[in-house]
Amino acid sequence: MAEYAAQDLAQAVIDRMADAPNPRFKEVMSALVKHAHAFVREVQLTPDEWMQGIQFLTQVGQMCDEKRQEFILLSDTLGISMLVVAIDQARGAAARTPAPDEQPPTEATVLGPFYWEGAPELAAGADIAEGAAGEPAWYHGRVTDTAGRPVANAALDVWSGDAEGFYDLQKGADAPMQLRARFRTDADGRYSFWSIKPTYYPVPADGPVGKMLRGMGRHPNRPGHMHTMLQAEGHQTLVTHLFDADSPYIDSDAVFGVRNSLIVDFGKHAPGTAPDGRVLNKTWYDCAYDFRLVPAA
Ligand code: BEZ
Ligand code: FE
């Protein structure tokens, strides 16, 4: 048949994939075609709107370079990144049978565009703020597995924006690494480091995704958070954040990354001596959080 009725076009495209060599690719593309056609039919898309959509995607692509990934930002702000993270974590959990007394693992969230591989490995307790503006905060806790056994020598990567909400990667081509490091847990699974209490900030909103957000009547802000990535031999890698319970936008993260289990009450402390012996002449905070990793299947 050469001619297809509008409602049969999606199936016609799917039928042409009969000889696709990779079954998973065929499955994904068939579903994509099915849902894309259903979307066009549902909203009765006009040629002019379709052209606007194509121009938008073109601009998203043109905005991308080594440091700016507008497509990931689009995925983040449409909630798709978070959906993929949630599905992946559920898949990892389903791949193994937990013991009856196991605790749930720490929930994952988005990686975001500001991870920079190769941050320096520092001794436990080091201060990664190195004088950067912001309120000092002491991060501390343990890394265990879901059965409560300590995970020793886990690599804990941490990174955040500065007091104005800017990451080092946003500060020009030659800007050095700032407010990021890798720590190792001790034999008891303990970690600790100093940084700043993270502040809320907008995702990059000067490109097509920012324009889209404004068109949707949405703000671009993320609540204050410390990014973490945990990697340990024999365990599934965990990418997550610790969110400041007091931060503006905690209920309306622009990328839908907040999970209740990742919200932390930062303790507020008067100037004085911190538990690690450091003497502070200004108000400081502490963020206590224990991470639970899933043993590899
Ligand atoms: C971030 O938290 O760094 C981030 C995540 C998604 C989009 C933009 C920024
Ligand atoms: Fe962030």
PDB file of C-alpha atoms and ligand atoms in Angstrom:
ATOM      1  CA  MET A   1       0.000   0.000   0.000  1.00  0.00           C
ATOM      2  CA  ALA A   2       1.391   3.438  -0.992  1.00  0.00           C
ATOM      3  CA  GLU A   3      -1.103   5.650   0.785  1.00  0.00           C
ATOM      4  CA  TYR A   4      -1.764   5.779   4.524  1.00  0.00           C
ATOM      5  CA  ALA A   5      -4.557   7.418   6.473  1.00  0.00           C
ATOM      6  CA  ALA A   6      -3.317   9.871   9.106  1.00  0.00           C
ATOM      7  CA  GLN A   7      -4.135   7.533  11.965  1.00  0.00           C
ATOM      8  CA  ASP A   8      -2.238   4.658  10.284  1.00  0.00           C
ATOM      9  CA  LEU A   9       1.011   6.537   9.629  1.00  0.00           C
ATOM     10  CA  ALA A  10       2.665   5.615  12.936  1.00  0.00           C
ATOM     11  CA  GLN A  11       2.074   1.902  12.356  1.00  0.00           C
ATOM     12  CA  ALA A  12       3.363   2.241   8.795  1.00  0.00           C
ATOM     13  CA  VAL A  13       6.649   3.680  10.083  1.00  0.00           C
ATOM     14  CA  ILE A  14       6.881   0.928  12.720  1.00  0.00           C
ATOM     15  CA  ASP A  15       6.226  -1.774  10.104  1.00  0.00           C
ATOM     16  CA  ARG A  16       9.195  -0.512   8.075  1.00  0.00           C
ATOM     17  CA  MET A  17      11.466  -1.465  10.996  1.00  0.00           C
ATOM     18  CA  ALA A  18      10.773  -5.181  10.564  1.00  0.00           C
ATOM     19  CA  ASP A  19      14.414  -5.856   9.610  1.00  0.00           C
ATOM     20  CA  ALA A  20      16.042  -3.639  12.244  1.00  0.00           C
ATOM     21  CA  PRO A  21      19.133  -5.565  13.422  1.00  0.00           C
ATOM     22  CA  ASN A  22      19.004  -4.423  17.056  1.00  0.00           C
ATOM     23  CA  PRO A  23      15.748  -5.440  18.811  1.00  0.00           C
ATOM     24  CA  ARG A  24      16.135  -2.927  21.646  1.00  0.00           C
ATOM     25  CA  PHE A  25      16.662  -0.063  19.179  1.00  0.00           C
ATOM     26  CA  LYS A  26      13.576  -1.235  17.315  1.00  0.00           C
ATOM     27  CA  GLU A  27      11.550  -1.320  20.535  1.00  0.00           C
ATOM     28  CA  VAL A  28      12.663   2.180  21.582  1.00  0.00           C
ATOM     29  CA  MET A  29      12.096   3.701  18.122  1.00  0.00           C
ATOM     30  CA  SER A  30       8.694   2.037  17.712  1.00  0.00           C
ATOM     31  CA  ALA A  31       7.498   3.506  21.021  1.00  0.00           C
ATOM     32  CA  LEU A  32       8.979   6.905  20.136  1.00  0.00           C
ATOM     33  CA  VAL A  33       7.146   6.968  16.789  1.00  0.00           C
ATOM     34  CA  LYS A  34       3.902   5.771  18.383  1.00  0.00           C
ATOM     35  CA  HIS A  35       3.955   8.444  21.114  1.00  0.00           C
ATOM     36  CA  ALA A  36       5.206  11.252  18.842  1.00  0.00           C
ATOM     37  CA  HIS A  37       2.394  10.620  16.369  1.00  0.00           C
ATOM     38  CA  ALA A  38      -0.146  10.426  19.199  1.00  0.00           C
ATOM     39  CA  PHE A  39       1.145  13.767  20.504  1.00  0.00           C
ATOM     40  CA  VAL A  40       0.817  15.447  17.087  1.00  0.00           C
ATOM     41  CA  ARG A  41      -2.712  14.084  16.700  1.00  0.00           C
ATOM     42  CA  GLU A  42      -3.714  15.044  20.252  1.00  0.00           C
ATOM     43  CA  VAL A  43      -2.727  18.706  19.926  1.00  0.00           C
ATOM     44  CA  GLN A  44      -3.558  18.852  16.183  1.00  0.00           C
ATOM     45  CA  LEU A  45      -0.146  20.440  15.609  1.00  0.00           C
ATOM     46  CA  THR A  46      -0.077  23.097  12.878  1.00  0.00           C
ATOM     47  CA  PRO A  47       2.761  23.357  10.302  1.00  0.00           C
ATOM     48  CA  ASP A  48       3.777  26.651  11.869  1.00  0.00           C
ATOM     49  CA  GLU A  49       4.011  25.121  15.353  1.00  0.00           C
ATOM     50  CA  TRP A  50       5.986  22.158  14.011  1.00  0.00           C
ATOM     51  CA  MET A  51       8.459  24.574  12.398  1.00  0.00           C
ATOM     52  CA  GLN A  52       8.765  26.482  15.696  1.00  0.00           C
ATOM     53  CA  GLY A  53       9.531  23.171  17.399  1.00  0.00           C
ATOM     54  CA  ILE A  54      12.219  22.341  14.833  1.00  0.00           C
ATOM     55  CA  GLN A  55      13.752  25.805  15.226  1.00  0.00           C
ATOM     56  CA  PHE A  56      13.739  25.372  19.005  1.00  0.00           C
ATOM     57  CA  LEU A  57      15.562  22.025  18.802  1.00  0.00           C
ATOM     58  CA  THR A  58      18.035  23.560  16.328  1.00  0.00           C
ATOM     59  CA  GLN A  59      18.775  26.362  18.809  1.00  0.00           C
ATOM     60  CA  VAL A  60      19.177  23.825  21.621  1.00  0.00           C
ATOM     61  CA  GLY A  61      21.811  22.011  19.530  1.00  0.00           C
ATOM     62  CA  GLN A  62      23.568  25.231  18.547  1.00  0.00           C
ATOM     63  CA  MET A  63      23.857  26.210  22.229  1.00  0.00           C
ATOM     64  CA  CYS A  64      25.870  23.077  23.061  1.00  0.00           C
ATOM     65  CA  ASP A  65      29.671  23.031  23.412  1.00  0.00           C
ATOM     66  CA  GLU A  66      32.187  21.278  25.725  1.00  0.00           C
ATOM     67  CA  LYS A  67      30.933  23.179  28.763  1.00  0.00           C
ATOM     68  CA  ARG A  68      27.290  23.817  27.946  1.00  0.00           C
ATOM     69  CA  GLN A  69      24.891  20.947  27.329  1.00  0.00           C
ATOM     70  CA  GLU A  70      21.540  22.481  26.478  1.00  0.00           C
ATOM     71  CA  PHE A  71      20.001  19.115  25.537  1.00  0.00           C
ATOM     72  CA  ILE A  72      20.668  17.725  29.025  1.00  0.00           C
ATOM     73  CA  LEU A  73      19.182  20.897  30.467  1.00  0.00           C
ATOM     74  CA  LEU A  74      16.100  20.350  28.310  1.00  0.00           C
ATOM     75  CA  SER A  75      15.827  16.769  29.545  1.00  0.00           C
ATOM     76  CA  ASP A  76      16.349  17.953  33.158  1.00  0.00           C
ATOM     77  CA  THR A  77      13.718  20.689  33.037  1.00  0.00           C
ATOM     78  CA  LEU A  78      11.154  18.377  31.421  1.00  0.00           C
ATOM     79  CA  GLY A  79      11.639  15.868  34.253  1.00  0.00           C
ATOM     80  CA  ILE A  80      13.005  13.220  31.881  1.00  0.00           C
ATOM     81  CA  SER A  81      16.475  13.013  33.473  1.00  0.00           C
ATOM     82  CA  MET A  82      14.890  12.403  36.861  1.00  0.00           C
ATOM     83  CA  LEU A  83      12.555   9.783  35.399  1.00  0.00           C
ATOM     84  CA  VAL A  84      15.496   7.922  33.854  1.00  0.00           C
ATOM     85  CA  VAL A  85      17.375   8.087  37.194  1.00  0.00           C
ATOM     86  CA  ALA A  86      14.372   6.715  39.094  1.00  0.00           C
ATOM     87  CA  ILE A  87      13.835   3.883  36.606  1.00  0.00           C
ATOM     88  CA  ASP A  88      17.522   3.005  36.684  1.00  0.00           C
ATOM     89  CA  GLN A  89      17.607   2.868  40.479  1.00  0.00           C
ATOM     90  CA  ALA A  90      14.482   0.682  40.546  1.00  0.00           C
ATOM     91  CA  ARG A  91      16.077  -1.593  37.932  1.00  0.00           C
ATOM     92  CA  GLY A  92      19.237  -1.912  40.065  1.00  0.00           C
ATOM     93  CA  ALA A  93      17.125  -2.786  43.111  1.00  0.00           C
ATOM     94  CA  ALA A  94      15.122  -5.372  41.163  1.00  0.00           C
ATOM     95  CA  ALA A  95      18.327  -7.079  39.993  1.00  0.00           C
ATOM     96  CA  ARG A  96      19.049  -8.463  43.466  1.00  0.00           C
ATOM     97  CA  THR A  97      17.109  -9.977  46.340  1.00  0.00           C
ATOM     98  CA  PRO A  98      17.661  -7.952  49.514  1.00  0.00           C
ATOM     99  CA  ALA A  99      17.973  -9.709  52.878  1.00  0.00           C
ATOM    100  CA  PRO A 100      14.803  -9.272  55.005  1.00  0.00           C
ATOM    101  CA  ASP A 101      16.425  -6.803  57.430  1.00  0.00           C
ATOM    102  CA  GLU A 102      18.057  -4.562  54.801  1.00  0.00           C
ATOM    103  CA  GLN A 103      17.489  -0.814  54.865  1.00  0.00           C
ATOM    104  CA  PRO A 104      16.539   0.993  51.636  1.00  0.00           C
ATOM    105  CA  PRO A 105      19.493   2.446  49.753  1.00  0.00           C
ATOM    106  CA  THR A 106      20.080   6.189  49.534  1.00  0.00           C
ATOM    107  CA  GLU A 107      17.965   7.590  46.734  1.00  0.00           C
ATOM    108  CA  ALA A 108      19.644   8.829  43.579  1.00  0.00           C
ATOM    109  CA  THR A 109      19.087  12.104  41.772  1.00  0.00           C
ATOM    110  CA  VAL A 110      20.378  13.889  38.674  1.00  0.00           C
ATOM    111  CA  LEU A 111      24.092  14.264  37.939  1.00  0.00           C
ATOM    112  CA  GLY A 112      23.653  17.741  36.461  1.00  0.00           C
ATOM    113  CA  PRO A 113      26.063  19.413  34.060  1.00  0.00           C
ATOM    114  CA  PHE A 114      28.679  20.581  36.578  1.00  0.00           C
ATOM    115  CA  TYR A 115      30.509  17.378  37.449  1.00  0.00           C
ATOM    116  CA  TRP A 116      34.203  17.818  36.560  1.00  0.00           C
ATOM    117  CA  GLU A 117      36.238  14.653  36.541  1.00  0.00           C
ATOM    118  CA  GLY A 118      39.621  14.734  38.276  1.00  0.00           C
ATOM    119  CA  ALA A 119      38.956  16.849  41.362  1.00  0.00           C
ATOM    120  CA  PRO A 120      41.800  16.616  43.901  1.00  0.00           C
ATOM    121  CA  GLU A 121      41.663  13.857  46.506  1.00  0.00           C
ATOM    122  CA  LEU A 122      41.908  15.495  49.923  1.00  0.00           C
ATOM    123  CA  ALA A 123      42.402  14.207  53.456  1.00  0.00           C
ATOM    124  CA  ALA A 124      39.311  13.666  55.570  1.00  0.00           C
ATOM    125  CA  GLY A 125      38.180  16.880  57.258  1.00  0.00           C
ATOM    126  CA  ALA A 126      39.728  19.218  54.649  1.00  0.00           C
ATOM    127  CA  ASP A 127      38.065  22.526  53.809  1.00  0.00           C
ATOM    128  CA  ILE A 128      37.148  22.750  50.124  1.00  0.00           C
ATOM    129  CA  ALA A 129      35.788  26.288  50.421  1.00  0.00           C
ATOM    130  CA  GLU A 130      39.372  27.598  50.713  1.00  0.00           C
ATOM    131  CA  GLY A 131      38.164  31.025  51.701  1.00  0.00           C
ATOM    132  CA  ALA A 132      35.329  31.198  49.129  1.00  0.00           C
ATOM    133  CA  ALA A 133      32.441  33.376  50.307  1.00  0.00           C
ATOM    134  CA  GLY A 134      29.634  31.543  52.047  1.00  0.00           C
ATOM    135  CA  GLU A 135      28.600  30.208  55.416  1.00  0.00           C
ATOM    136  CA  PRO A 136      30.915  27.416  56.611  1.00  0.00           C
ATOM    137  CA  ALA A 137      29.342  23.992  56.856  1.00  0.00           C
ATOM    138  CA  TRP A 138      30.763  20.750  58.182  1.00  0.00           C
ATOM    139  CA  TYR A 139      29.562  17.659  56.323  1.00  0.00           C
ATOM    140  CA  HIS A 140      29.917  14.370  58.124  1.00  0.00           C
ATOM    141  CA  GLY A 141      28.480  10.875  58.364  1.00  0.00           C
ATOM    142  CA  ARG A 142      29.009   7.274  57.393  1.00  0.00           C
ATOM    143  CA  VAL A 143      28.803   5.209  54.262  1.00  0.00           C
ATOM    144  CA  THR A 144      27.407   1.726  54.820  1.00  0.00           C
ATOM    145  CA  ASP A 145      25.795  -0.889  52.642  1.00  0.00           C
ATOM    146  CA  THR A 146      22.094  -1.660  52.890  1.00  0.00           C
ATOM    147  CA  ALA A 147      22.847  -4.268  55.570  1.00  0.00           C
ATOM    148  CA  GLY A 148      24.562  -1.595  57.714  1.00  0.00           C
ATOM    149  CA  ARG A 149      28.129  -2.794  57.127  1.00  0.00           C
ATOM    150  CA  PRO A 150      30.646   0.050  56.821  1.00  0.00           C
ATOM    151  CA  VAL A 151      31.985   0.706  53.327  1.00  0.00           C
ATOM    152  CA  ALA A 152      35.682   1.531  53.725  1.00  0.00           C
ATOM    153  CA  ASN A 153      37.751   3.405  51.139  1.00  0.00           C
ATOM    154  CA  ALA A 154      34.675   4.556  49.195  1.00  0.00           C
ATOM    155  CA  ALA A 155      35.417   7.521  46.919  1.00  0.00           C
ATOM    156  CA  LEU A 156      33.103  10.402  47.764  1.00  0.00           C
ATOM    157  CA  ASP A 157      33.111  13.154  45.144  1.00  0.00           C
ATOM    158  CA  VAL A 158      31.466  16.391  46.262  1.00  0.00           C
ATOM    159  CA  TRP A 159      30.797  19.622  44.383  1.00  0.00           C
ATOM    160  CA  SER A 160      28.608  22.698  44.707  1.00  0.00           C
ATOM    161  CA  GLY A 161      28.203  26.258  43.529  1.00  0.00           C
ATOM    162  CA  ASP A 162      29.575  29.234  45.440  1.00  0.00           C
ATOM    163  CA  ALA A 163      27.688  31.665  47.702  1.00  0.00           C
ATOM    164  CA  GLU A 164      26.225  33.344  44.599  1.00  0.00           C
ATOM    165  CA  GLY A 165      25.214  30.000  43.143  1.00  0.00           C
ATOM    166  CA  PHE A 166      27.900  29.814  40.437  1.00  0.00           C
ATOM    167  CA  TYR A 167      29.968  26.699  39.757  1.00  0.00           C
ATOM    168  CA  ASP A 168      33.655  26.926  38.802  1.00  0.00           C
ATOM    169  CA  LEU A 169      32.733  25.557  35.345  1.00  0.00           C
ATOM    170  CA  GLN A 170      30.617  28.648  34.742  1.00  0.00           C
ATOM    171  CA  LYS A 171      33.467  31.069  35.431  1.00  0.00           C
ATOM    172  CA  GLY A 172      35.249  31.106  32.085  1.00  0.00           C
ATOM    173  CA  ALA A 173      37.517  28.778  30.148  1.00  0.00           C
ATOM    174  CA  ASP A 174      40.573  29.157  32.427  1.00  0.00           C
ATOM    175  CA  ALA A 175      38.804  29.144  35.784  1.00  0.00           C
ATOM    176  CA  PRO A 176      40.390  26.673  38.235  1.00  0.00           C
ATOM    177  CA  MET A 177      38.473  23.985  40.101  1.00  0.00           C
ATOM    178  CA  GLN A 178      36.691  25.347  43.161  1.00  0.00           C
ATOM    179  CA  LEU A 179      34.393  23.880  45.797  1.00  0.00           C
ATOM    180  CA  ARG A 180      34.924  20.309  44.666  1.00  0.00           C
ATOM    181  CA  ALA A 181      37.069  17.399  45.843  1.00  0.00           C
ATOM    182  CA  ARG A 182      37.192  13.664  46.386  1.00  0.00           C
ATOM    183  CA  PHE A 183      37.337  12.139  49.864  1.00  0.00           C
ATOM    184  CA  ARG A 184      37.789   8.547  51.042  1.00  0.00           C
ATOM    185  CA  THR A 185      35.876   6.871  53.819  1.00  0.00           C
ATOM    186  CA  ASP A 186      37.863   5.397  56.723  1.00  0.00           C
ATOM    187  CA  ALA A 187      37.717   1.796  57.980  1.00  0.00           C
ATOM    188  CA  ASP A 188      34.439   2.578  59.750  1.00  0.00           C
ATOM    189  CA  GLY A 189      32.923   4.125  56.616  1.00  0.00           C
ATOM    190  CA  ARG A 190      33.206   7.650  58.051  1.00  0.00           C
ATOM    191  CA  TYR A 191      33.674  10.796  55.963  1.00  0.00           C
ATOM    192  CA  SER A 192      33.893  14.479  56.809  1.00  0.00           C
ATOM    193  CA  PHE A 193      34.799  17.722  55.079  1.00  0.00           C
ATOM    194  CA  TRP A 194      34.182  21.444  55.301  1.00  0.00           C
ATOM    195  CA  SER A 195      32.544  23.492  52.580  1.00  0.00           C
ATOM    196  CA  ILE A 196      29.791  26.093  52.485  1.00  0.00           C
ATOM    197  CA  LYS A 197      26.075  25.839  53.102  1.00  0.00           C
ATOM    198  CA  PRO A 198      24.820  25.661  49.521  1.00  0.00           C
ATOM    199  CA  THR A 199      22.566  28.358  48.168  1.00  0.00           C
ATOM    200  CA  TYR A 200      19.742  28.169  45.635  1.00  0.00           C
ATOM    201  CA  TYR A 201      20.609  29.176  42.078  1.00  0.00           C
ATOM    202  CA  PRO A 202      19.067  29.259  38.607  1.00  0.00           C
ATOM    203  CA  VAL A 203      19.900  26.652  35.989  1.00  0.00           C
ATOM    204  CA  PRO A 204      21.392  28.409  32.927  1.00  0.00           C
ATOM    205  CA  ALA A 205      18.417  30.359  31.590  1.00  0.00           C
ATOM    206  CA  ASP A 206      20.043  32.519  28.891  1.00  0.00           C
ATOM    207  CA  GLY A 207      19.379  30.023  26.082  1.00  0.00           C
ATOM    208  CA  PRO A 208      16.411  28.330  24.410  1.00  0.00           C
ATOM    209  CA  VAL A 209      15.585  26.254  27.513  1.00  0.00           C
ATOM    210  CA  GLY A 210      15.362  29.461  29.587  1.00  0.00           C
ATOM    211  CA  LYS A 211      13.009  30.886  26.961  1.00  0.00           C
ATOM    212  CA  MET A 212      10.952  27.696  27.129  1.00  0.00           C
ATOM    213  CA  LEU A 213      10.719  27.961  30.942  1.00  0.00           C
ATOM    214  CA  ARG A 214       9.529  31.558  30.704  1.00  0.00           C
ATOM    215  CA  GLY A 215       6.962  30.504  28.105  1.00  0.00           C
ATOM    216  CA  MET A 216       5.765  27.832  30.526  1.00  0.00           C
ATOM    217  CA  GLY A 217       5.502  30.403  33.332  1.00  0.00           C
ATOM    218  CA  ARG A 218       8.163  28.537  35.342  1.00  0.00           C
ATOM    219  CA  HIS A 219      11.091  29.758  37.442  1.00  0.00           C
ATOM    220  CA  PRO A 220      14.569  28.307  36.717  1.00  0.00           C
ATOM    221  CA  ASN A 221      15.745  27.801  40.314  1.00  0.00           C
ATOM    222  CA  ARG A 222      17.124  24.818  42.146  1.00  0.00           C
ATOM    223  CA  PRO A 223      17.106  24.692  45.972  1.00  0.00           C
ATOM    224  CA  GLY A 224      20.527  24.719  47.674  1.00  0.00           C
ATOM    225  CA  HIS A 225      22.240  21.335  47.414  1.00  0.00           C
ATOM    226  CA  MET A 226      25.595  19.596  47.727  1.00  0.00           C
ATOM    227  CA  HIS A 227      26.281  17.163  44.886  1.00  0.00           C
ATOM    228  CA  THR A 228      27.753  13.790  45.808  1.00  0.00           C
ATOM    229  CA  MET A 229      28.902  10.749  43.887  1.00  0.00           C
ATOM    230  CA  LEU A 230      29.919   7.593  45.745  1.00  0.00           C
ATOM    231  CA  GLN A 231      31.965   4.848  44.136  1.00  0.00           C
ATOM    232  CA  ALA A 232      33.123   1.792  46.050  1.00  0.00           C
ATOM    233  CA  GLU A 233      34.364  -1.578  44.942  1.00  0.00           C
ATOM    234  CA  GLY A 234      31.639  -4.206  45.048  1.00  0.00           C
ATOM    235  CA  HIS A 235      28.851  -1.600  45.233  1.00  0.00           C
ATOM    236  CA  GLN A 236      26.601   0.198  42.784  1.00  0.00           C
ATOM    237  CA  THR A 237      27.686   3.782  42.111  1.00  0.00           C
ATOM    238  CA  LEU A 238      25.390   6.375  43.664  1.00  0.00           C
ATOM    239  CA  VAL A 239      24.896   9.882  42.256  1.00  0.00           C
ATOM    240  CA  THR A 240      22.827  12.088  44.511  1.00  0.00           C
ATOM    241  CA  HIS A 241      22.544  15.429  46.364  1.00  0.00           C
ATOM    242  CA  LEU A 242      22.001  16.628  49.911  1.00  0.00           C
ATOM    243  CA  PHE A 243      19.348  19.358  49.913  1.00  0.00           C
ATOM    244  CA  ASP A 244      19.119  22.149  52.489  1.00  0.00           C
ATOM    245  CA  ALA A 245      15.693  21.857  54.156  1.00  0.00           C
ATOM    246  CA  ASP A 246      15.535  25.651  54.666  1.00  0.00           C
ATOM    247  CA  SER A 247      16.313  26.607  51.093  1.00  0.00           C
ATOM    248  CA  PRO A 248      13.891  28.528  48.920  1.00  0.00           C
ATOM    249  CA  TYR A 249      12.546  26.400  46.050  1.00  0.00           C
ATOM    250  CA  ILE A 250      12.810  23.156  48.044  1.00  0.00           C
ATOM    251  CA  ASP A 251       9.244  22.441  46.892  1.00  0.00           C
ATOM    252  CA  SER A 252       9.683  23.456  43.264  1.00  0.00           C
ATOM    253  CA  ASP A 253      13.117  22.361  42.013  1.00  0.00           C
ATOM    254  CA  ALA A 254      13.383  23.355  38.329  1.00  0.00           C
ATOM    255  CA  VAL A 255      14.721  19.869  37.492  1.00  0.00           C
ATOM    256  CA  PHE A 256      12.445  17.849  39.832  1.00  0.00           C
ATOM    257  CA  GLY A 257      15.458  16.303  41.584  1.00  0.00           C
ATOM    258  CA  VAL A 258      14.343  16.640  45.224  1.00  0.00           C
ATOM    259  CA  ARG A 259      13.541  13.508  47.180  1.00  0.00           C
ATOM    260  CA  ASN A 260      12.307  13.762  50.738  1.00  0.00           C
ATOM    261  CA  SER A 261      14.972  11.339  51.956  1.00  0.00           C
ATOM    262  CA  LEU A 262      17.697  13.693  50.670  1.00  0.00           C
ATOM    263  CA  ILE A 263      16.492  16.793  52.529  1.00  0.00           C
ATOM    264  CA  VAL A 264      18.732  17.609  55.490  1.00  0.00           C
ATOM    265  CA  ASP A 265      18.264  20.027  58.386  1.00  0.00           C
ATOM    266  CA  PHE A 266      21.541  21.905  58.547  1.00  0.00           C
ATOM    267  CA  GLY A 267      22.300  22.466  62.242  1.00  0.00           C
ATOM    268  CA  LYS A 268      23.124  26.100  63.049  1.00  0.00           C
ATOM    269  CA  HIS A 269      25.968  26.747  65.532  1.00  0.00           C
ATOM    270  CA  ALA A 270      27.267  29.858  67.279  1.00  0.00           C
ATOM    271  CA  PRO A 271      30.913  30.833  66.718  1.00  0.00           C
ATOM    272  CA  GLY A 272      33.219  28.536  68.658  1.00  0.00           C
ATOM    273  CA  THR A 273      34.955  25.199  68.444  1.00  0.00           C
ATOM    274  CA  ALA A 274      33.549  22.587  66.059  1.00  0.00           C
ATOM    275  CA  PRO A 275      33.642  18.851  66.944  1.00  0.00           C
ATOM    276  CA  ASP A 276      36.771  18.365  64.821  1.00  0.00           C
ATOM    277  CA  GLY A 277      38.612  21.043  66.839  1.00  0.00           C
ATOM    278  CA  ARG A 278      38.334  23.815  64.264  1.00  0.00           C
ATOM    279  CA  VAL A 279      37.720  27.227  65.804  1.00  0.00           C
ATOM    280  CA  LEU A 280      35.255  29.446  63.939  1.00  0.00           C
ATOM    281  CA  ASN A 281      34.715  33.129  64.558  1.00  0.00           C
ATOM    282  CA  LYS A 282      31.385  33.140  62.753  1.00  0.00           C
ATOM    283  CA  THR A 283      28.162  31.139  62.631  1.00  0.00           C
ATOM    284  CA  TRP A 284      28.669  27.717  61.114  1.00  0.00           C
ATOM    285  CA  TYR A 285      26.433  24.818  60.124  1.00  0.00           C
ATOM    286  CA  ASP A 286      26.645  21.083  60.137  1.00  0.00           C
ATOM    287  CA  CYS A 287      25.104  18.612  57.748  1.00  0.00           C
ATOM    288  CA  ALA A 288      24.937  15.046  59.085  1.00  0.00           C
ATOM    289  CA  TYR A 289      24.037  12.379  56.559  1.00  0.00           C
ATOM    290  CA  ASP A 290      24.590   8.632  56.291  1.00  0.00           C
ATOM    291  CA  PHE A 291      24.673   7.095  52.830  1.00  0.00           C
ATOM    292  CA  ARG A 292      23.598   3.522  52.110  1.00  0.00           C
ATOM    293  CA  LEU A 293      25.019   1.802  49.022  1.00  0.00           C
ATOM    294  CA  VAL A 294      23.634  -1.224  47.245  1.00  0.00           C
ATOM    295  CA  PRO A 295      26.032  -4.183  46.981  1.00  0.00           C
ATOM    296  CA  ALA A 296      26.731  -5.030  43.330  1.00  0.00           C
ATOM    297  CA  ALA A 297      24.474  -7.783  42.008  1.00  0.00           C
TER     298      ALA A 297
HETATM  299  C1  BEZ B   1      22.895  21.140  38.980  1.00  0.00           C
HETATM  300  O1  BEZ B   1      22.437  20.842  40.039  1.00  0.00           O
HETATM  301  O2  BEZ B   1      24.060  21.445  38.995  1.00  0.00           O
HETATM  302  C2  BEZ B   1      22.044  21.159  37.757  1.00  0.00           C
HETATM  303  C3  BEZ B   1      21.245  20.084  37.479  1.00  0.00           C
HETATM  304  C4  BEZ B   1      20.457  20.103  36.349  1.00  0.00           C
HETATM  305  C5  BEZ B   1      20.481  21.194  35.497  1.00  0.00           C
HETATM  306  C6  BEZ B   1      21.291  22.279  35.773  1.00  0.00           C
HETATM  307  C7  BEZ B   1      22.079  22.273  36.924  1.00  0.00           C
HETATM  308 FE    FE B   2      23.872  21.783  41.326  1.00  0.00          FE
END
